[in-house]
């Protein structure tokens, strides 16, 4: 949210305006608060448009349309003013991330969550259609996830079912890839058009990618009208439900009530907005809303609070730094920090980033805390909300508070820690047992006998490991096993022999979407179906080395003598970039459109779209481990500790500083992890928290 600027009104009807949530062609959406402390999203028509009869009529139609819908799945209209001053619509204030934000941050949703989402949205569409309306712009960015479930926003282009034209030119707005074929062709659009959009939304939710893709808008629209949706990565159980929604013939699409019945989400599927990690975001945003409602009233003659306390601008600036995603239901507008803006404080425990005046270029800033002596002498570090987890060779796990460095708990005799955000569960092994560990207390919640294993990956509620129990003496790569996890235990999902030659002993793995990708150097790569372990696609041995798989969204990157990008669902290759050194390339971190690669002594930034080079920085010695991205910085260390750890601007590669720490200058780089506008470094059992810009 932004502070009010020059020309912004201080009040609309009963609402004192606090800040700007967003703006569009017709007006701005403000956060308003009435005298009783209730907040609302207030969409105010632009002053110059309020005198235009056609624009005024369109705005009034939007107000009437929004008021006509009575459904728990939309933002409720609380006040409308059409006469006496600038017209405005005040709607229920929603605090929560949009669906596209959730998929971008957490990846595709699991099938039960998609079923719950689909059933809720179909029920809401049924309510909209029962009011004689068609939404006509359903898409992931118009769906807000709240603690009460998904809410549909933005009725700006909704129309009565019999209506067609919207503007003086007769042009019908349509979001490419979500508007139905008849809508893309400018034909009459009825309720089946919303059903088509729902199908496209559920493809995006279940795969992380659009159902229709193209290099430009016209190409996407052509695919909608003449092509076929990309459903290869949609789980089979969902595909048969979603595909009818995307029928070219509107008459063949199901009714919303039929979709609700067919989705039949299993019990507990609604936990996406109750227990899933997205719930933590929702809780924080709701807390912001409560704080706004409790903020002291403002004198109408100035921007000074009537009671003592922080200034209005300071409060709004603090809210901006908090990075809250505040959805305005009726206006369909929300504000989020731009990619090039200061990194947001998404959670209360996050640190404030450094401003340009807070550090001296070329000189490392002082730590936020540390160095603190720890028992940890291993290299694995995990960051989980307000904790940083260290792994010791003892073997034990140690949890420290990210804000102070104070030790929170110790879990004895466990190692190889992985984290499942969807279950909020740490997975760690000890001898021949897998434990489920609470990240809040460190207590072992359950145990499952696994034998001699090497952990591979965890994604959502599935844990993968290489079972070496029966092959320890032979050197056989063993079997890959998938366990289905719950808060109370684990059960075997499937077991398959490692799909490589007998002596492939350098297996690396990555899990994401509904795939487990394995690589084994010169033996290529294999993608297994997460549901049953069957081989879905391969990168053959003859194509060259395949190392270090890295999955983000619906893309997997394979390192080696060339860096290659593949579509995760079917293995179609997108692009390939040759390595500049004999040591090969590997992806160490991904941030938006940027891939951060390691190649011998080089830290490289490449485009995720086509693999093209953005910038390169050289170290004196080979890079140790993976680069770490936090805030607007990317950090890296070398195999020689005396070279220190180096921080660069993540967008340009500009060197910021090098940090050295007293200690023995022996080989072996620093261990690092980043989260919450901090970078944690571990050297010689000393843990330090560093700030970022």
XYZ file of C-alpha atoms in Angstrom:
693
model
C 0.000 0.000 0.000
C 1.206 3.526 -0.802
C 0.677 6.739 1.188
C -1.843 9.248 -0.112
C -0.326 11.634 -2.612
C -1.056 15.077 -3.983
C -4.601 15.243 -5.319
C -5.854 12.220 -3.393
C -9.008 12.913 -1.366
C -8.864 12.611 2.401
C -12.419 11.368 2.707
C -15.115 9.645 0.647
C -18.535 9.636 2.289
C -18.164 8.098 5.757
C -14.668 6.787 5.057
C -11.425 8.423 6.067
C -8.915 7.354 3.392
C -5.675 5.911 4.783
C -3.628 4.865 1.744
C -3.721 3.808 -1.891
C -4.231 0.108 -2.616
C -4.048 0.431 -6.387
C -5.401 2.231 -9.406
C -6.750 1.571 -12.868
C -8.126 3.396 -15.849
C -11.367 4.448 -14.137
C -10.202 5.320 -10.679
C -8.131 4.624 -7.592
C -8.809 2.132 -4.831
C -8.116 3.384 -1.320
C -8.075 1.763 2.063
C -10.788 3.520 4.054
C -11.917 3.436 7.668
C -15.203 4.694 9.052
C -15.815 6.267 12.448
C -16.456 2.878 14.053
C -13.071 1.555 12.920
C -14.351 -0.720 10.151
C -12.092 -0.881 7.114
C -13.205 -1.037 3.487
C -11.736 -0.932 -0.003
C -13.033 2.306 -1.508
C -12.958 2.647 -5.305
C -13.307 6.319 -6.282
C -14.026 7.410 -9.855
C -11.426 9.782 -11.260
C -12.489 13.435 -11.069
C -12.087 14.008 -14.806
C -14.206 10.939 -15.588
C -16.990 11.822 -13.153
C -18.083 14.494 -15.660
C -18.193 12.024 -18.579
C -21.746 10.606 -18.863
C -20.568 7.357 -20.480
C -17.866 6.712 -17.869
C -20.253 7.625 -15.083
C -22.831 5.209 -16.487
C -20.214 2.444 -16.683
C -19.127 3.080 -13.088
C -22.727 3.004 -11.890
C -23.265 -0.243 -13.765
C -20.275 -1.753 -11.964
C -21.739 -0.703 -8.622
C -25.130 -2.177 -9.475
C -23.507 -5.380 -10.719
C -21.428 -5.845 -7.570
C -24.457 -5.167 -5.349
C -26.556 -7.728 -7.219
C -24.370 -10.680 -6.183
C -25.135 -12.286 -2.830
C -22.462 -14.890 -2.208
C -19.899 -15.800 0.425
C -17.424 -16.200 -2.412
C -17.302 -12.527 -3.438
C -16.397 -9.317 -1.645
C -19.544 -7.784 -0.150
C -20.512 -4.244 -1.221
C -21.052 -2.145 1.909
C -21.621 1.373 0.550
C -22.264 3.011 -2.820
C -22.384 6.735 -3.487
C -23.455 7.900 -6.922
C -24.562 11.477 -6.233
C -23.184 14.442 -4.377
C -19.426 14.444 -4.860
C -17.175 11.936 -6.593
C -18.876 8.533 -6.984
C -17.384 5.643 -5.042
C -17.963 1.976 -4.273
C -16.919 0.637 -0.861
C -16.512 -3.106 -0.579
C -15.467 -5.542 2.088
C -11.742 -5.363 2.746
C -9.989 -8.667 1.980
C -6.580 -9.533 3.420
C -4.867 -12.393 1.647
C -2.630 -13.354 -1.273
C -3.997 -13.845 -4.757
C -3.959 -17.306 -6.307
C -1.233 -16.412 -8.782
C 0.961 -15.194 -5.906
C 0.411 -18.434 -3.971
C 1.311 -20.604 -6.974
C 4.380 -18.499 -7.704
C 5.640 -18.745 -4.119
C 4.690 -22.309 -3.215
C 4.412 -24.025 -6.587
C 1.437 -25.959 -7.993
C -1.235 -26.988 -5.536
C -1.787 -30.614 -4.640
C -4.840 -32.341 -6.076
C -6.982 -32.158 -2.877
C -6.367 -28.405 -2.679
C -7.237 -27.931 -6.352
C -10.467 -29.856 -5.819
C -11.378 -27.658 -2.840
C -10.505 -24.535 -4.812
C -12.462 -25.682 -7.866
C -15.550 -26.571 -5.844
C -15.521 -23.224 -4.007
C -15.052 -21.191 -7.189
C -17.717 -23.154 -9.070
C -20.133 -22.537 -6.195
C -19.386 -18.801 -6.390
C -19.869 -18.763 -10.157
C -23.229 -20.430 -9.613
C -24.195 -17.581 -7.268
C -23.043 -14.979 -9.797
C -24.986 -16.614 -12.607
C -28.070 -16.950 -10.368
C -28.021 -13.147 -10.093
C -28.272 -12.995 -13.880
C -24.645 -11.936 -14.314
C -21.471 -13.173 -15.996
C -18.120 -12.310 -14.397
C -16.165 -12.476 -17.699
C -12.691 -11.962 -16.189
C -12.024 -14.882 -13.858
C -8.264 -15.444 -13.604
C -5.708 -16.275 -10.858
C -5.054 -12.609 -10.042
C -8.783 -12.052 -9.461
C -8.992 -14.778 -6.816
C -7.965 -13.912 -3.256
C -7.318 -16.640 -0.690
C -8.634 -15.647 2.719
C -9.022 -17.545 5.976
C -12.665 -18.151 4.987
C -11.730 -19.546 1.582
C -11.264 -18.171 -1.949
C -13.035 -14.939 -2.861
C -13.663 -13.696 -6.401
C -12.977 -10.006 -6.976
C -13.211 -7.413 -9.757
C -16.672 -7.050 -11.271
C -15.412 -4.178 -13.407
C -16.339 -5.913 -16.689
C -19.078 -8.188 -15.387
C -22.315 -7.876 -17.344
C -25.870 -9.168 -17.378
C -26.071 -12.481 -19.197
C -27.866 -10.880 -22.145
C -25.408 -7.970 -22.378
C -22.600 -7.679 -24.888
C -20.993 -4.303 -25.479
C -19.069 -2.653 -22.711
C -17.370 0.368 -24.196
C -18.270 2.973 -26.747
C -16.204 1.118 -29.354
C -17.782 -2.223 -28.557
C -14.451 -3.690 -27.558
C -14.724 -6.532 -25.046
C -11.787 -6.838 -22.625
C -10.480 -10.375 -22.290
C -7.461 -11.764 -20.459
C -5.531 -13.884 -22.991
C -5.637 -17.550 -22.068
C -8.612 -17.230 -19.717
C -11.313 -15.735 -21.916
C -13.386 -18.379 -23.718
C -13.111 -18.823 -27.521
C -16.404 -17.012 -28.063
C -15.170 -14.140 -25.906
C -11.867 -13.953 -27.786
C -13.853 -13.727 -31.043
C -15.992 -10.874 -29.715
C -19.156 -12.949 -29.630
C -21.848 -13.018 -26.965
C -20.491 -14.418 -23.684
C -22.711 -16.211 -21.194
C -22.156 -18.334 -18.064
C -20.251 -21.022 -20.029
C -17.556 -18.409 -20.620
C -16.930 -18.255 -16.864
C -16.775 -22.067 -16.762
C -14.049 -21.993 -19.436
C -12.096 -19.456 -17.378
C -12.483 -21.662 -14.304
C -10.947 -24.584 -16.211
C -7.969 -22.417 -17.210
C -7.594 -21.216 -13.604
C -7.501 -24.797 -12.306
C -4.858 -25.770 -14.901
C -2.709 -22.904 -13.629
C -3.315 -23.908 -10.001
C -2.451 -27.582 -10.592
C 0.569 -27.117 -12.898
C 1.900 -23.622 -12.239
C 1.657 -22.825 -15.968
C -1.080 -21.409 -18.239
C -3.304 -23.796 -20.178
C -2.689 -21.752 -23.331
C 0.694 -20.272 -24.153
C 2.241 -18.223 -26.941
C 4.936 -15.652 -27.591
C 2.421 -12.805 -27.903
C -1.231 -12.077 -27.194
C -2.432 -12.983 -30.689
C -0.681 -16.360 -30.480
C -2.329 -17.124 -27.136
C -5.743 -16.151 -28.471
C -5.203 -18.319 -31.533
C -4.444 -21.291 -29.259
C -7.628 -20.620 -27.282
C -9.755 -20.598 -30.437
C -7.994 -23.250 -32.533
C -5.448 -25.086 -30.369
C -5.622 -27.510 -27.461
C -4.924 -26.766 -23.787
C -1.660 -28.011 -22.276
C -2.872 -30.622 -19.825
C 0.045 -33.085 -19.774
C 1.144 -31.954 -16.307
C -2.384 -31.963 -14.836
C -2.841 -34.959 -12.490
C -4.974 -37.605 -14.161
C -7.644 -37.403 -11.463
C -8.133 -33.718 -12.213
C -7.709 -33.788 -15.952
C -10.971 -35.601 -16.571
C -12.743 -32.918 -14.507
C -11.000 -29.875 -15.995
C -10.915 -30.841 -19.677
C -14.719 -30.550 -20.226
C -14.600 -26.983 -18.878
C -12.258 -26.066 -21.759
C -14.473 -27.388 -24.534
C -14.533 -25.143 -27.611
C -18.313 -25.535 -27.852
C -19.881 -23.591 -24.991
C -22.845 -25.992 -24.936
C -20.559 -28.888 -23.999
C -19.179 -27.269 -20.860
C -20.573 -28.433 -17.508
C -22.723 -26.296 -15.237
C -21.168 -24.882 -12.035
C -23.339 -27.190 -9.906
C -22.042 -30.212 -11.836
C -18.463 -29.053 -11.243
C -19.099 -28.708 -7.495
C -20.400 -32.281 -7.347
C -17.622 -33.700 -9.535
C -14.766 -32.033 -7.650
C -15.830 -33.718 -4.383
C -12.823 -32.509 -2.355
C -11.749 -34.976 0.348
C -12.216 -34.159 3.990
C -9.678 -31.606 5.180
C -8.893 -30.294 1.684
C -9.877 -26.794 2.799
C -6.736 -26.622 4.949
C -5.054 -24.771 2.064
C -6.271 -21.553 3.669
C -6.273 -22.954 7.201
C -3.034 -24.911 7.745
C -0.970 -24.662 4.542
C 1.983 -22.209 4.746
C -0.189 -19.688 2.903
C -2.242 -19.523 6.098
C 0.695 -17.805 7.809
C 0.559 -15.067 5.174
C -3.184 -14.724 5.615
C -2.779 -14.463 9.405
C -0.191 -11.710 9.032
C -2.325 -9.724 6.610
C -5.362 -10.041 8.831
C -3.245 -8.729 11.696
C -2.372 -5.710 9.536
C -6.081 -5.152 8.952
C -6.770 -5.294 12.686
C -3.988 -2.800 13.336
C -5.398 -0.484 10.705
C -8.850 -0.678 12.251
C -7.374 0.186 15.660
C -5.209 3.043 14.388
C -6.203 6.372 16.020
C -8.487 8.644 14.014
C -6.971 11.464 11.997
C -7.795 15.140 12.169
C -9.540 16.075 8.909
C -7.538 19.286 8.710
C -4.116 17.642 8.767
C -2.329 14.320 8.519
C -1.654 14.289 12.260
C -3.369 11.738 14.511
C -5.709 13.206 17.121
C -4.074 11.022 19.768
C -0.392 10.602 20.376
C 1.343 7.983 18.305
C 3.201 7.460 15.060
C 2.459 9.796 12.177
C 0.119 8.739 9.412
C 2.889 8.719 6.810
C 5.219 6.754 9.081
C 2.489 4.219 9.735
C 1.671 3.789 6.043
C 5.366 3.640 5.154
C 5.751 0.912 7.759
C 2.851 -0.939 6.192
C 4.527 -0.587 2.809
C 7.737 -2.068 4.247
C 5.606 -4.895 5.579
C 4.776 -5.973 2.045
C 1.128 -6.708 2.833
C -0.960 -8.004 -0.058
C -4.182 -6.104 0.480
C -7.002 -7.044 -1.870
C -9.777 -4.634 -2.737
C -12.767 -6.787 -3.569
C -14.938 -4.521 -5.684
C -12.120 -2.669 -7.419
C -10.054 -5.738 -8.156
C -6.905 -3.845 -7.215
C -4.089 -4.649 -4.856
C -0.596 -3.453 -4.375
C 2.579 -5.430 -4.040
C 6.204 -4.353 -3.963
C 7.805 -4.234 -7.383
C 10.663 -6.605 -8.138
C 13.112 -3.705 -8.158
C 11.824 -2.201 -4.909
C 13.220 -2.834 -1.446
C 12.558 -6.417 -0.340
C 9.411 -6.612 1.789
C 9.021 -7.659 5.367
C 6.617 -10.510 4.818
C 6.678 -11.707 8.411
C 7.111 -10.076 11.831
C 10.503 -11.736 12.323
C 11.982 -10.418 9.064
C 14.786 -7.861 9.259
C 14.641 -4.376 7.755
C 16.797 -4.178 4.606
C 19.672 -1.720 4.460
C 19.150 1.554 2.642
C 21.826 3.094 0.420
C 22.981 5.281 3.316
C 23.182 2.397 5.796
C 26.420 0.880 4.524
C 29.670 1.869 2.873
C 30.230 0.362 -0.548
C 33.087 -2.131 -0.484
C 32.903 -2.507 3.301
C 30.836 -5.259 4.856
C 28.215 -3.941 7.311
C 28.145 -5.048 10.919
C 26.279 -8.288 11.621
C 22.723 -8.175 12.899
C 23.999 -10.539 15.575
C 26.873 -12.943 16.104
C 29.182 -14.591 15.650
C 27.712 -17.052 18.156
C 29.533 -20.260 19.020
C 27.470 -23.349 18.222
C 28.033 -27.114 18.430
C 27.268 -27.322 14.702
C 30.211 -28.352 12.573
C 28.277 -29.642 9.560
C 27.384 -27.710 6.430
C 23.603 -28.213 6.185
C 21.482 -25.222 7.158
C 17.707 -24.825 6.894
C 15.619 -21.705 7.434
C 12.066 -22.346 8.647
C 9.992 -19.245 9.419
C 11.659 -17.651 12.482
C 14.270 -20.411 12.908
C 17.582 -21.359 11.347
C 18.351 -25.075 11.725
C 21.952 -26.310 11.872
C 23.143 -29.865 11.430
C 26.055 -31.144 13.478
C 28.179 -34.208 12.859
C 27.388 -35.435 16.407
C 24.707 -36.073 14.908
C 22.200 -33.532 16.259
C 20.010 -30.721 14.965
C 20.084 -27.284 16.575
C 17.464 -24.548 16.098
C 18.270 -20.868 16.637
C 15.991 -17.823 16.586
C 16.642 -15.736 13.476
C 16.077 -12.463 15.347
C 18.524 -12.991 18.228
C 20.589 -16.128 17.578
C 19.277 -17.666 20.800
C 19.138 -21.457 20.771
C 15.521 -22.636 20.710
C 15.825 -26.431 20.816
C 18.022 -29.471 20.149
C 16.984 -32.725 18.471
C 19.386 -35.520 19.372
C 20.762 -38.260 17.093
C 19.241 -37.136 13.778
C 20.709 -35.830 10.527
C 19.925 -35.240 6.838
C 17.161 -32.769 7.662
C 14.547 -31.807 5.065
C 11.452 -29.650 5.527
C 7.881 -30.070 4.266
C 6.155 -26.654 4.328
C 2.754 -28.135 3.504
C 2.877 -30.241 6.684
C 5.136 -27.898 8.684
C 7.299 -30.918 9.435
C 11.045 -31.605 9.568
C 12.117 -35.002 8.213
C 15.388 -36.400 9.550
C 17.005 -39.827 9.793
C 18.870 -41.625 12.528
C 20.479 -45.001 11.909
C 17.652 -46.848 10.131
C 14.706 -44.685 11.272
C 12.954 -41.688 9.708
C 11.555 -39.161 12.186
C 8.887 -36.500 11.810
C 10.016 -33.562 13.940
C 8.099 -30.456 14.999
C 9.976 -27.300 13.907
C 8.351 -25.411 16.780
C 9.656 -27.631 19.593
C 12.152 -30.082 18.104
C 10.102 -32.976 19.505
C 9.966 -36.224 17.547
C 6.321 -36.683 16.597
C 6.616 -40.119 14.994
C 9.110 -42.602 13.592
C 9.160 -44.939 10.592
C 11.707 -47.695 10.012
C 13.474 -47.177 6.676
C 16.746 -49.117 6.863
C 20.009 -47.797 5.405
C 18.990 -44.840 3.284
C 20.253 -41.743 1.546
C 17.699 -38.934 1.583
C 16.859 -37.448 -1.809
C 14.122 -34.840 -1.601
C 10.789 -33.881 -0.095
C 7.924 -32.117 -1.841
C 4.584 -31.301 -0.250
C 3.682 -34.488 1.677
C 5.945 -36.967 -0.143
C 9.465 -37.889 1.006
C 11.889 -39.644 -1.358
C 14.971 -41.662 -0.412
C 17.439 -44.131 -1.893
C 17.081 -47.439 -0.027
C 20.512 -49.051 0.167
C 19.654 -51.712 2.741
C 19.837 -54.758 0.491
C 22.560 -53.428 -1.793
C 25.108 -51.979 0.600
C 27.855 -54.490 -0.156
C 27.367 -54.624 -3.913
C 27.493 -50.966 -4.894
C 24.101 -51.245 -6.563
C 22.378 -47.865 -6.590
C 19.431 -49.454 -4.796
C 15.777 -48.489 -4.904
C 14.025 -45.145 -4.811
C 11.172 -45.134 -2.319
C 8.372 -42.613 -1.883
C 6.631 -42.212 1.469
C 3.331 -40.418 1.966
C 3.643 -38.233 5.047
C 1.137 -36.957 7.574
C 1.427 -35.182 10.896
C 1.034 -38.570 12.570
C 3.227 -40.865 10.509
C 4.232 -42.195 7.094
C 3.276 -44.995 4.748
C 4.921 -46.350 1.622
C 3.554 -44.858 -1.578
C 5.734 -46.789 -4.051
C 9.131 -48.421 -4.493
C 11.100 -48.614 -7.757
C 14.601 -49.682 -8.713
C 16.938 -46.766 -9.415
C 16.664 -46.371 -13.211
C 20.418 -46.121 -13.904
C 23.335 -48.457 -14.587
C 24.772 -50.584 -11.778
C 27.676 -48.277 -10.871
C 25.824 -44.961 -10.975
C 26.758 -43.767 -7.494
C 26.537 -39.982 -7.921
C 22.753 -39.668 -8.030
C 21.238 -36.246 -7.428
C 17.516 -35.533 -7.094
C 14.946 -32.743 -7.126
C 11.193 -32.939 -6.577
C 8.454 -30.548 -7.649
C 4.985 -30.524 -9.149
C 4.160 -34.176 -9.737
C 7.673 -35.273 -10.731
C 10.840 -36.603 -9.117
C 13.858 -35.920 -11.345
C 17.030 -38.013 -10.904
C 20.410 -37.414 -12.528
C 23.551 -39.547 -12.501
C 26.296 -37.729 -14.405
C 27.043 -39.489 -17.665
C 23.940 -41.678 -17.324
C 21.537 -38.842 -18.097
C 18.329 -37.937 -16.289
C 15.012 -39.624 -15.557
C 11.710 -38.070 -14.461
C 9.420 -40.274 -12.366
C 5.724 -39.745 -11.730
C 5.258 -38.709 -8.111
C 2.055 -40.741 -7.820
C 3.363 -44.192 -8.783
C 7.086 -43.965 -9.628
C 6.695 -44.841 -13.304
C 9.206 -43.306 -15.724
C 7.565 -40.392 -17.550
C 10.485 -39.091 -19.624
C 14.273 -39.411 -19.964
C 17.272 -37.394 -21.027
C 19.422 -40.077 -22.690
C 23.006 -40.860 -21.776
C 24.267 -39.909 -25.242
C 23.071 -36.313 -24.787
C 25.901 -35.608 -22.342
C 26.293 -35.208 -18.601
C 23.214 -34.321 -16.590
C 23.866 -33.029 -13.091
C 22.304 -31.015 -10.306
C 18.580 -30.917 -11.223
C 16.781 -27.790 -10.058
C 12.983 -27.487 -10.214
C 10.969 -24.293 -10.071
C 7.323 -24.170 -11.057
C 6.849 -26.363 -14.126
C 10.469 -26.137 -15.298
C 13.458 -28.310 -14.460
C 17.034 -27.209 -15.136
C 19.806 -29.775 -15.632
C 23.431 -28.784 -15.161
C 26.472 -30.250 -16.836
C 28.580 -29.327 -19.862
C 25.540 -27.341 -20.918
C 22.671 -25.925 -18.895
C 19.367 -27.205 -20.239
C 15.805 -26.205 -19.486
C 12.972 -28.747 -19.791
C 9.241 -28.661 -19.281
C 8.701 -30.644 -16.112
C 5.516 -32.413 -17.174
C 6.625 -34.025 -20.440
C 10.373 -33.356 -20.736
C 10.138 -31.086 -23.801
C 13.386 -29.121 -24.021
C 13.005 -25.339 -23.961
C 16.590 -24.152 -24.432
C 20.249 -25.050 -23.882
C 23.266 -22.901 -22.931
C 26.820 -24.307 -23.264
C 29.224 -24.018 -20.335
C 32.157 -21.646 -20.687
C 34.432 -23.886 -18.598
C 35.170 -27.587 -18.454
C 33.703 -27.775 -14.952
C 30.190 -27.286 -16.296
C 27.210 -25.237 -15.178
C 24.714 -25.816 -12.392
C 21.789 -23.791 -11.082
C 22.291 -22.746 -7.486
C 19.326 -20.422 -6.962
C 16.353 -19.014 -8.865
C 14.790 -15.616 -8.266
C 11.995 -14.616 -10.617
C 13.441 -14.508 -14.124
C 17.026 -14.846 -12.890
C 19.024 -18.050 -12.638
C 22.150 -17.889 -10.494
C 24.670 -20.394 -11.808
C 28.027 -21.699 -10.664
C 30.767 -22.552 -13.152
C 34.147 -23.264 -11.527
C 35.199 -19.852 -10.116
C 32.362 -17.919 -11.753
C 29.047 -16.722 -10.366
C 26.741 -16.199 -13.322
C 23.262 -14.737 -13.746
C 21.232 -15.961 -16.734
C 17.680 -15.425 -17.965
C 15.215 -18.147 -17.034
C 13.284 -17.470 -20.253
C 16.008 -18.307 -22.766
C 19.237 -18.979 -20.835
C 20.915 -15.795 -22.066
C 23.660 -14.285 -19.938
C 22.827 -11.250 -17.786
C 26.109 -10.807 -15.888
C 29.207 -12.714 -14.671
C 31.465 -12.252 -11.632
C 34.720 -14.137 -11.042
C 36.209 -15.326 -7.766
C 39.882 -16.071 -7.243
C 39.100 -19.703 -6.431
C 36.329 -22.169 -7.336
C 32.917 -21.440 -5.860
C 31.972 -23.446 -2.777
C 28.424 -24.732 -2.554
C 25.447 -22.813 -3.910
C 24.852 -19.068 -4.078
C 22.294 -17.623 -1.662
C 19.735 -14.974 -2.612
C 18.158 -12.754 0.027
C 16.638 -9.320 -0.416
C 18.278 -7.599 -3.370
C 21.565 -9.434 -2.888
C 23.180 -12.693 -3.968
C 26.002 -14.149 -1.838
C 28.722 -16.633 -2.650
C 31.860 -18.116 -1.083
C 34.885 -19.914 -2.522
C 36.648 -23.120 -1.588
C 39.296 -21.008 0.177
C 38.001 -19.436 3.353
C 40.480 -16.568 3.262
C 38.632 -15.206 0.237
C 35.638 -14.519 2.474
C 32.013 -14.309 1.413
C 31.039 -11.862 -1.304
C 27.754 -10.014 -1.773
C 26.543 -8.683 -5.142
C 23.411 -6.900 -6.306
C 21.213 -9.640 -7.654
C 19.957 -7.672 -10.671
C 23.207 -6.131 -11.980
C 25.991 -8.178 -10.376
C 27.506 -5.019 -8.874
C 29.960 -5.988 -6.083
C 28.777 -4.691 -2.714
C 31.284 -6.011 -0.177
C 33.425 -8.932 0.973
C 33.167 -10.167 4.546
C 36.117 -11.775 6.321
C 36.047 -13.344 9.754
C 38.887 -14.242 12.047
C 39.736 -17.909 12.106
C 41.978 -20.520 10.614
C 42.426 -20.110 6.869
C 41.890 -23.715 5.971
C 40.084 -25.090 2.948
C 36.351 -25.474 2.828
C 34.072 -22.546 2.164
C 31.579 -20.955 4.454
C 28.142 -22.481 4.855
C 25.302 -20.060 4.124
C 21.502 -19.816 4.073
C 19.238 -16.856 3.428
C 15.735 -15.852 4.491
C 13.789 -12.894 5.848
C 16.264 -10.225 4.658
C 19.138 -11.998 6.386
C 22.010 -14.216 5.312
C 23.246 -16.702 7.896
C 26.895 -17.746 7.715
C 28.583 -20.617 9.546
C 32.335 -20.952 9.877
C 34.298 -22.890 12.493
C 31.076 -23.406 14.486
C 30.427 -19.626 14.525
C 26.930 -18.595 13.383
C 26.381 -15.015 12.178
C 23.354 -13.157 10.811
C 24.169 -10.548 8.171
C 21.887 -7.792 6.816
C 21.013 -7.370 3.141
C 20.061 -4.453 0.923
